[in-house]
PDB file of N, CA and C in Angstrom:
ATOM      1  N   UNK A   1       0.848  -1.193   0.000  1.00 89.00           N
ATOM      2  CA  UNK A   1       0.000   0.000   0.000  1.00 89.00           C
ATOM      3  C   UNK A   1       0.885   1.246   0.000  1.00 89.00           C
ATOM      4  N   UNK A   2       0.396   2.446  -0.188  1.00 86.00           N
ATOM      5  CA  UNK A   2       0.871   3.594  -0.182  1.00 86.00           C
ATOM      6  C   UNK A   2       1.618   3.693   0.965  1.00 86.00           C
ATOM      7  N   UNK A   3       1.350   3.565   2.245  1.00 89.00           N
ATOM      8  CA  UNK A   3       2.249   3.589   3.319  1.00 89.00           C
ATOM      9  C   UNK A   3       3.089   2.574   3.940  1.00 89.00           C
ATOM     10  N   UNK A   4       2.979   1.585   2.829  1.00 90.00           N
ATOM     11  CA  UNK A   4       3.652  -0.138   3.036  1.00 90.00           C
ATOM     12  C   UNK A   4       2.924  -0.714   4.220  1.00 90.00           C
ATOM     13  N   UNK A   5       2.044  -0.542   5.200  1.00 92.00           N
ATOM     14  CA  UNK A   5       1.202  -1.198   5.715  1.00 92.00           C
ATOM     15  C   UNK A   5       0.403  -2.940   4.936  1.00 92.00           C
ATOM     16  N   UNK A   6       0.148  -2.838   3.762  1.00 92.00           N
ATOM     17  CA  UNK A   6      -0.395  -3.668   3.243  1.00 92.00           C
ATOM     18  C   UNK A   6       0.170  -4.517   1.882  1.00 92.00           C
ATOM     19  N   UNK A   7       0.413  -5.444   1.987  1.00 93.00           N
ATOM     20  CA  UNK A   7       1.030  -5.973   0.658  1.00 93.00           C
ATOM     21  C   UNK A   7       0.034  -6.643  -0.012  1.00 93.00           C
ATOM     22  N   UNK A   8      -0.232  -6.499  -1.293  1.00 92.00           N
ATOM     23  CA  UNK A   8      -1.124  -7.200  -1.995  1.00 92.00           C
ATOM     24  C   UNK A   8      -0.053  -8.111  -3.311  1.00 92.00           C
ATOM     25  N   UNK A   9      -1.017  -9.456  -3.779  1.00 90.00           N
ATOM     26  CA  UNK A   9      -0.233 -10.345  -4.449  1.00 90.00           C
ATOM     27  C   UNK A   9      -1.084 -10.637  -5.490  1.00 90.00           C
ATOM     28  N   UNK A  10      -0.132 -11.212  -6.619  1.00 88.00           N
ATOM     29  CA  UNK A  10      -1.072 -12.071  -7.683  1.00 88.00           C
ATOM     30  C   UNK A  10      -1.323 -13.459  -7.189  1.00 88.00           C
ATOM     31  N   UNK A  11      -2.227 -13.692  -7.931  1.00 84.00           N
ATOM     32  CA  UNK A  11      -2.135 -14.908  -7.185  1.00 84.00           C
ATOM     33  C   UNK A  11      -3.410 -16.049  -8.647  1.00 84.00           C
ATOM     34  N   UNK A  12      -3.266 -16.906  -8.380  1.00 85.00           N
ATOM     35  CA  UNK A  12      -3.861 -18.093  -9.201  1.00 85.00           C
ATOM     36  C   UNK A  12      -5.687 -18.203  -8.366  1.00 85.00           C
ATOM     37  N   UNK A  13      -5.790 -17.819  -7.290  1.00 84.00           N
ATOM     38  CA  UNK A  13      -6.939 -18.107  -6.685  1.00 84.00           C
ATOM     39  C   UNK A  13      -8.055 -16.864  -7.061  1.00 84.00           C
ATOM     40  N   UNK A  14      -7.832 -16.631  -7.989  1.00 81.00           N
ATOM     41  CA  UNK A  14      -8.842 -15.722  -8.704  1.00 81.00           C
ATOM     42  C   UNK A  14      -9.389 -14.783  -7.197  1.00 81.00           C
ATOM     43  N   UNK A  15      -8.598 -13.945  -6.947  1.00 87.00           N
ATOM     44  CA  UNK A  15      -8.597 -13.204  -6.000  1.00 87.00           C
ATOM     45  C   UNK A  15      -7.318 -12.516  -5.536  1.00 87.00           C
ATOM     46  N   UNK A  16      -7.630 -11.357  -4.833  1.00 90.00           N
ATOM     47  CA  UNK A  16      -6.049 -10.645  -4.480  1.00 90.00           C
ATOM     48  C   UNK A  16      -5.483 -10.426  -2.792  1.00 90.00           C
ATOM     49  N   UNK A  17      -5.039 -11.422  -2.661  1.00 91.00           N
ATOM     50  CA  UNK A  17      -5.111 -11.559  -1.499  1.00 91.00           C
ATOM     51  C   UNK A  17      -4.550 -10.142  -0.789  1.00 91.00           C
ATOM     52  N   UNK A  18      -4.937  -9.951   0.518  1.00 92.00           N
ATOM     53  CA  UNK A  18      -3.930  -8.479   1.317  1.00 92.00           C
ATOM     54  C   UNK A  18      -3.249  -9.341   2.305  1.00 92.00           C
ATOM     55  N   UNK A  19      -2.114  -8.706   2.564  1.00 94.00           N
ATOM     56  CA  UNK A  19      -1.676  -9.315   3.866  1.00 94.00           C
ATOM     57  C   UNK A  19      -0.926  -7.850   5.001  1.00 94.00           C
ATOM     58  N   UNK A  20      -1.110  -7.694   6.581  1.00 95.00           N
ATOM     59  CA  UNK A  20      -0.568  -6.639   7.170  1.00 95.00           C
ATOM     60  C   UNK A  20       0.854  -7.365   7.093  1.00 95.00           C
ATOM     61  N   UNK A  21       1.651  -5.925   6.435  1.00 95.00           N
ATOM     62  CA  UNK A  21       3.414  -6.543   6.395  1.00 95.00           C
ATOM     63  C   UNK A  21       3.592  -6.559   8.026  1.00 95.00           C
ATOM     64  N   UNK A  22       3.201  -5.679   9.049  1.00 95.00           N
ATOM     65  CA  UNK A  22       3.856  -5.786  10.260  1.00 95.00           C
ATOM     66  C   UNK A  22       3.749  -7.131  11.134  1.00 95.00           C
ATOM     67  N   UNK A  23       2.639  -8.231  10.938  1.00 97.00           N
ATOM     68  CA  UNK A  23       2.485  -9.496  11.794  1.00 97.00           C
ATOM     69  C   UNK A  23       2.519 -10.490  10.126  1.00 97.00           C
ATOM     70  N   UNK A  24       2.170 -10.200   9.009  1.00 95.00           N
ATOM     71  CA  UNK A  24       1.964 -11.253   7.906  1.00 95.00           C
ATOM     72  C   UNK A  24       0.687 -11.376   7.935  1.00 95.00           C
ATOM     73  N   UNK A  25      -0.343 -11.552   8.734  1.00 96.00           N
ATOM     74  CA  UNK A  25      -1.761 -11.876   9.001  1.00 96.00           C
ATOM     75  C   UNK A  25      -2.216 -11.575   7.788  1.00 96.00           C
ATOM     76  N   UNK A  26      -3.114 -12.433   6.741  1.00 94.00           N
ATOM     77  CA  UNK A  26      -4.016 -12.144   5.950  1.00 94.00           C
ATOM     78  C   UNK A  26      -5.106 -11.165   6.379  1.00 94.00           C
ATOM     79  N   UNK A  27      -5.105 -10.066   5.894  1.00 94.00           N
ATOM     80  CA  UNK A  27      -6.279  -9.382   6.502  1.00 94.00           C
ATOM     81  C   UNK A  27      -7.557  -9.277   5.440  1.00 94.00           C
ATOM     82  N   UNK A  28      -7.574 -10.080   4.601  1.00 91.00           N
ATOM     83  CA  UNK A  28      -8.724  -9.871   3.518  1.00 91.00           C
ATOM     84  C   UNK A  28      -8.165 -10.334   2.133  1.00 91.00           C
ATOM     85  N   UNK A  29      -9.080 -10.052   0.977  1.00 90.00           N
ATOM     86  CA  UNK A  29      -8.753 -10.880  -0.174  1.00 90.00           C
ATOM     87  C   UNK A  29     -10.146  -9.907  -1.466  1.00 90.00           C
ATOM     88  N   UNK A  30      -9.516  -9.890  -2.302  1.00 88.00           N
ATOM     89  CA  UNK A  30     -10.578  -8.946  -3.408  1.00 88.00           C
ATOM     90  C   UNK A  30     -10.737  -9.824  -4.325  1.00 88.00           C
ATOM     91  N   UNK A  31     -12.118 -10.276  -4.240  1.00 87.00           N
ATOM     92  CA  UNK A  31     -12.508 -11.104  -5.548  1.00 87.00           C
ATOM     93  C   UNK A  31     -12.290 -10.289  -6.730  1.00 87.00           C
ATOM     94  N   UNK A  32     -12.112 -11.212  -7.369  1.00 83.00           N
ATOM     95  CA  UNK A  32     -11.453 -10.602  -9.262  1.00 83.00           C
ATOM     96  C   UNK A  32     -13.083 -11.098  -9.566  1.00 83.00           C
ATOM     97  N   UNK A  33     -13.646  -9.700 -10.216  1.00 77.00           N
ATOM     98  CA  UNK A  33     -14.971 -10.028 -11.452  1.00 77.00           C
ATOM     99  C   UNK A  33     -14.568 -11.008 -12.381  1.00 77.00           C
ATOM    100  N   UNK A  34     -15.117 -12.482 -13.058  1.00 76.00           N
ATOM    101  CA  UNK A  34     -14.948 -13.158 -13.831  1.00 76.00           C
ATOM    102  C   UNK A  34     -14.389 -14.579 -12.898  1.00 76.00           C
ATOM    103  N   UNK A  35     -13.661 -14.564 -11.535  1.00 75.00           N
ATOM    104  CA  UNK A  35     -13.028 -15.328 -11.758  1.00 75.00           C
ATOM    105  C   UNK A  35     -11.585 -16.111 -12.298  1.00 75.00           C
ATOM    106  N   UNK A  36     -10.689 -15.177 -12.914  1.00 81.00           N
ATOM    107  CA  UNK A  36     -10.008 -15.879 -13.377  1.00 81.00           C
ATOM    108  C   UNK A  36      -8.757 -15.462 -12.814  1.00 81.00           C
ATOM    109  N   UNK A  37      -7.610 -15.607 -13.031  1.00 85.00           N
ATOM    110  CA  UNK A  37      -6.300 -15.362 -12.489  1.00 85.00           C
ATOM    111  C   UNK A  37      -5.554 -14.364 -12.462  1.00 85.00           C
ATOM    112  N   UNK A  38      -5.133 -13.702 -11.549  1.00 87.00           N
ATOM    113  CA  UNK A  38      -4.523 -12.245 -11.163  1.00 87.00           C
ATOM    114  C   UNK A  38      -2.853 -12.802 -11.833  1.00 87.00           C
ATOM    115  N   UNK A  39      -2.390 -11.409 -12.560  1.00 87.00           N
ATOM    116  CA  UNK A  39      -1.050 -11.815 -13.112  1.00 87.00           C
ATOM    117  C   UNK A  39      -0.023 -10.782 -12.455  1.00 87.00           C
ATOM    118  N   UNK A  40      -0.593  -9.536 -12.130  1.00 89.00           N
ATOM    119  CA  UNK A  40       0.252  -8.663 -11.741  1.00 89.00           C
ATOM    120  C   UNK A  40      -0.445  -7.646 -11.165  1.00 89.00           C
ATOM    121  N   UNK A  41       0.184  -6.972  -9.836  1.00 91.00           N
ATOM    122  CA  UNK A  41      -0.445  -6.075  -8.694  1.00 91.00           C
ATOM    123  C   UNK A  41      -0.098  -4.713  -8.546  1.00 91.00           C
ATOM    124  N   UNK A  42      -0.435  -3.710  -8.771  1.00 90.00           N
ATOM    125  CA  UNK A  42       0.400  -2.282  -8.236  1.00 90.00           C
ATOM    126  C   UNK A  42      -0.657  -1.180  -7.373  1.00 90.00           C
ATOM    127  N   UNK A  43       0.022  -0.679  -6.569  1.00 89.00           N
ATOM    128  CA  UNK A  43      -0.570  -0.439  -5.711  1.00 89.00           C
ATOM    129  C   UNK A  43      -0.312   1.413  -6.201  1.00 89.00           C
ATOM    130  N   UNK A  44      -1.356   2.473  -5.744  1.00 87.00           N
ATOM    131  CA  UNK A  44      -1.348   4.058  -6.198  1.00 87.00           C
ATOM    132  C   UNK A  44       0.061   4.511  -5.076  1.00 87.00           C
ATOM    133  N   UNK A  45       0.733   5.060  -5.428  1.00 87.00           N
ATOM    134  CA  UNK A  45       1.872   5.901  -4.661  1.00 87.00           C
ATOM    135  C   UNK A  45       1.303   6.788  -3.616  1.00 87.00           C
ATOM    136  N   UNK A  46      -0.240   7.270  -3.464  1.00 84.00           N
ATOM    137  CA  UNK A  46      -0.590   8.160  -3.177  1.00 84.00           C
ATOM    138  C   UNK A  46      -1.294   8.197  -2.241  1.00 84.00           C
ATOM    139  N   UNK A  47      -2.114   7.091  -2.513  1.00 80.00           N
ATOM    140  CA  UNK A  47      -3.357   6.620  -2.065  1.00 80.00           C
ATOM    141  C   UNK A  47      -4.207   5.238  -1.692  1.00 80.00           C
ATOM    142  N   UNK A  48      -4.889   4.680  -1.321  1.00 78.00           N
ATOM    143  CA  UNK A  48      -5.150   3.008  -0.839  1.00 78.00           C
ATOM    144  C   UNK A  48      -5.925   2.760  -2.557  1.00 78.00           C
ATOM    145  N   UNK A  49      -5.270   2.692  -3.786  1.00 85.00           N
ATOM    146  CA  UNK A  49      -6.159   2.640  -4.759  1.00 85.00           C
ATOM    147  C   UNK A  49      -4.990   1.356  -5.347  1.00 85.00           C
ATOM    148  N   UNK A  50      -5.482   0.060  -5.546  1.00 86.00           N
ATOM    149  CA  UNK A  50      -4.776  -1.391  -6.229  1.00 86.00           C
ATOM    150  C   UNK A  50      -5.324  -1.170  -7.855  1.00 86.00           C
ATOM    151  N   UNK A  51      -4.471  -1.747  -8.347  1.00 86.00           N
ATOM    152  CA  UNK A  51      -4.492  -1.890  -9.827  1.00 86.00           C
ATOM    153  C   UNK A  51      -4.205  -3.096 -10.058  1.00 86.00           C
ATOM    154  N   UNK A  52      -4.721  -4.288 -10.554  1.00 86.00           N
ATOM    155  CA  UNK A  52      -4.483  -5.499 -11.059  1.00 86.00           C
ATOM    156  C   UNK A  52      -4.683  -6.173 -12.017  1.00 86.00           C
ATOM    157  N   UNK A  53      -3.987  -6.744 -13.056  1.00 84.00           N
ATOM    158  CA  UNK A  53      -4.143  -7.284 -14.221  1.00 84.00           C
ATOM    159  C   UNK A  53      -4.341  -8.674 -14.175  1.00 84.00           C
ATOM    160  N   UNK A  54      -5.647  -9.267 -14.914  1.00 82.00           N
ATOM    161  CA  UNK A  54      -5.933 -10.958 -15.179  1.00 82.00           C
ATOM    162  C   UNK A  54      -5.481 -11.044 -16.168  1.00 82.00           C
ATOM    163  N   UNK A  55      -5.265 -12.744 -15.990  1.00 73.00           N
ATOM    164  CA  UNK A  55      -5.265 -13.561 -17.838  1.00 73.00           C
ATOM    165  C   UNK A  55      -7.243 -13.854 -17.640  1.00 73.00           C
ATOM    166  N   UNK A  56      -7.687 -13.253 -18.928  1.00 68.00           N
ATOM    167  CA  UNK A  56      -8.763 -13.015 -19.007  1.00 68.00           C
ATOM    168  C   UNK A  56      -9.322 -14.453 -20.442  1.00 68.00           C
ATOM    169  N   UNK A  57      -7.981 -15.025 -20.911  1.00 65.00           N
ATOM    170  CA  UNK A  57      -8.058 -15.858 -21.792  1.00 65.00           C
ATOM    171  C   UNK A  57      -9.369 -16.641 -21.289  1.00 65.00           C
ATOM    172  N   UNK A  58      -9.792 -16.845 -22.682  1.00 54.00           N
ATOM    173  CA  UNK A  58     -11.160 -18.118 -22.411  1.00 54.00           C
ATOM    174  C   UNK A  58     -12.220 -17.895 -21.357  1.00 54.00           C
ATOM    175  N   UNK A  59     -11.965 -16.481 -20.532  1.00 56.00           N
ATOM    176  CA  UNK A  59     -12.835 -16.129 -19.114  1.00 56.00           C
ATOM    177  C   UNK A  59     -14.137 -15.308 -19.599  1.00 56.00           C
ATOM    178  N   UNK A  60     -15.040 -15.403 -19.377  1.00 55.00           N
ATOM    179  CA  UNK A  60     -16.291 -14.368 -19.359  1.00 55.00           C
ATOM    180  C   UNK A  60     -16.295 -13.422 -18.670  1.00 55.00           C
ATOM    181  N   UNK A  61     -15.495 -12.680 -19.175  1.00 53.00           N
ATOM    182  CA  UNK A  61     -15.237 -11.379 -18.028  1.00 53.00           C
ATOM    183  C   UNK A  61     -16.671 -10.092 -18.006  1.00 53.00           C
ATOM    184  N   UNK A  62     -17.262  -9.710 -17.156  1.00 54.00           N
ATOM    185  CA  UNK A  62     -18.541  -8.546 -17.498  1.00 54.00           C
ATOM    186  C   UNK A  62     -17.560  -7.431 -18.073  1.00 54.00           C
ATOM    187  N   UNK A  63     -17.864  -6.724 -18.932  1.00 54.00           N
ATOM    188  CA  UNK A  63     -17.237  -5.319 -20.044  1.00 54.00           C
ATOM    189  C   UNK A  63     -17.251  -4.305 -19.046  1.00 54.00           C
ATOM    190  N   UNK A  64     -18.301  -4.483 -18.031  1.00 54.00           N
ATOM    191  CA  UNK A  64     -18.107  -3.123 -16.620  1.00 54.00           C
ATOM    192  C   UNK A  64     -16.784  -3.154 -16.324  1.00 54.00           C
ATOM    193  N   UNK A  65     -15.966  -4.027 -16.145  1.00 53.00           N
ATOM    194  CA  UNK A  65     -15.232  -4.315 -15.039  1.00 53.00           C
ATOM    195  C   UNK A  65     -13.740  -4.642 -16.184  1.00 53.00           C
ATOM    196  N   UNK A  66     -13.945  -4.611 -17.458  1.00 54.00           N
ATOM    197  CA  UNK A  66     -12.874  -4.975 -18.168  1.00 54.00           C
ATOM    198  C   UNK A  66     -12.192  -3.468 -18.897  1.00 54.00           C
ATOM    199  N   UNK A  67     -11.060  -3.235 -18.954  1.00 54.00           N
ATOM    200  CA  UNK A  67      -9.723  -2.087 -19.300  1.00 54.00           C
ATOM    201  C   UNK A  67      -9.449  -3.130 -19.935  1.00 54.00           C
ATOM    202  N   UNK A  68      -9.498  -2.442 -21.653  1.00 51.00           N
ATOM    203  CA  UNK A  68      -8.411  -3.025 -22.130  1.00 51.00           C
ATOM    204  C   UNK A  68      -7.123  -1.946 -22.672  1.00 51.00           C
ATOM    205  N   UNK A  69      -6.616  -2.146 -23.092  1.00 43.00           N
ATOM    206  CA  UNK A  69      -5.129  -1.242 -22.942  1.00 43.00           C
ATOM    207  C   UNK A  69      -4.585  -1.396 -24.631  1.00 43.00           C
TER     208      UNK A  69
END
């Protein structure tokens, strides 16, 4: 996170997990719309705002929720 309090990960479990860096404790987890697999995580310099990219291959992703680039 912006103040390194929080580390967020990619991860295969179609979700983004958080964890507090000061004990490790999972403190929560952000379902990914669609389901499918988180590839890469960045977090705002500024602010508590995550940015995360899926492999969206073969996934039914809703168009609300899809950036394409």
């Amino acid at each position: 996170s912006h103040d390194g309090s929080l580390l967020a990960t990619a991860s295969d479990d179609k979700c983004v997990p958080l964890v507090r860096i000061a004990d490790g404790s999972r403190v929560g987890a952000l379902p990914v719309p669609g389901g499918v697999p988180v590839t890469a995580v960045a977090w705002s310099p500024t602010a508590l705002t995550l940015a995360y990219v899926c492999d969206e291959t073969g996934a039914a992703v809703p168009d609300k929720w899809a950036v394409r680039v």
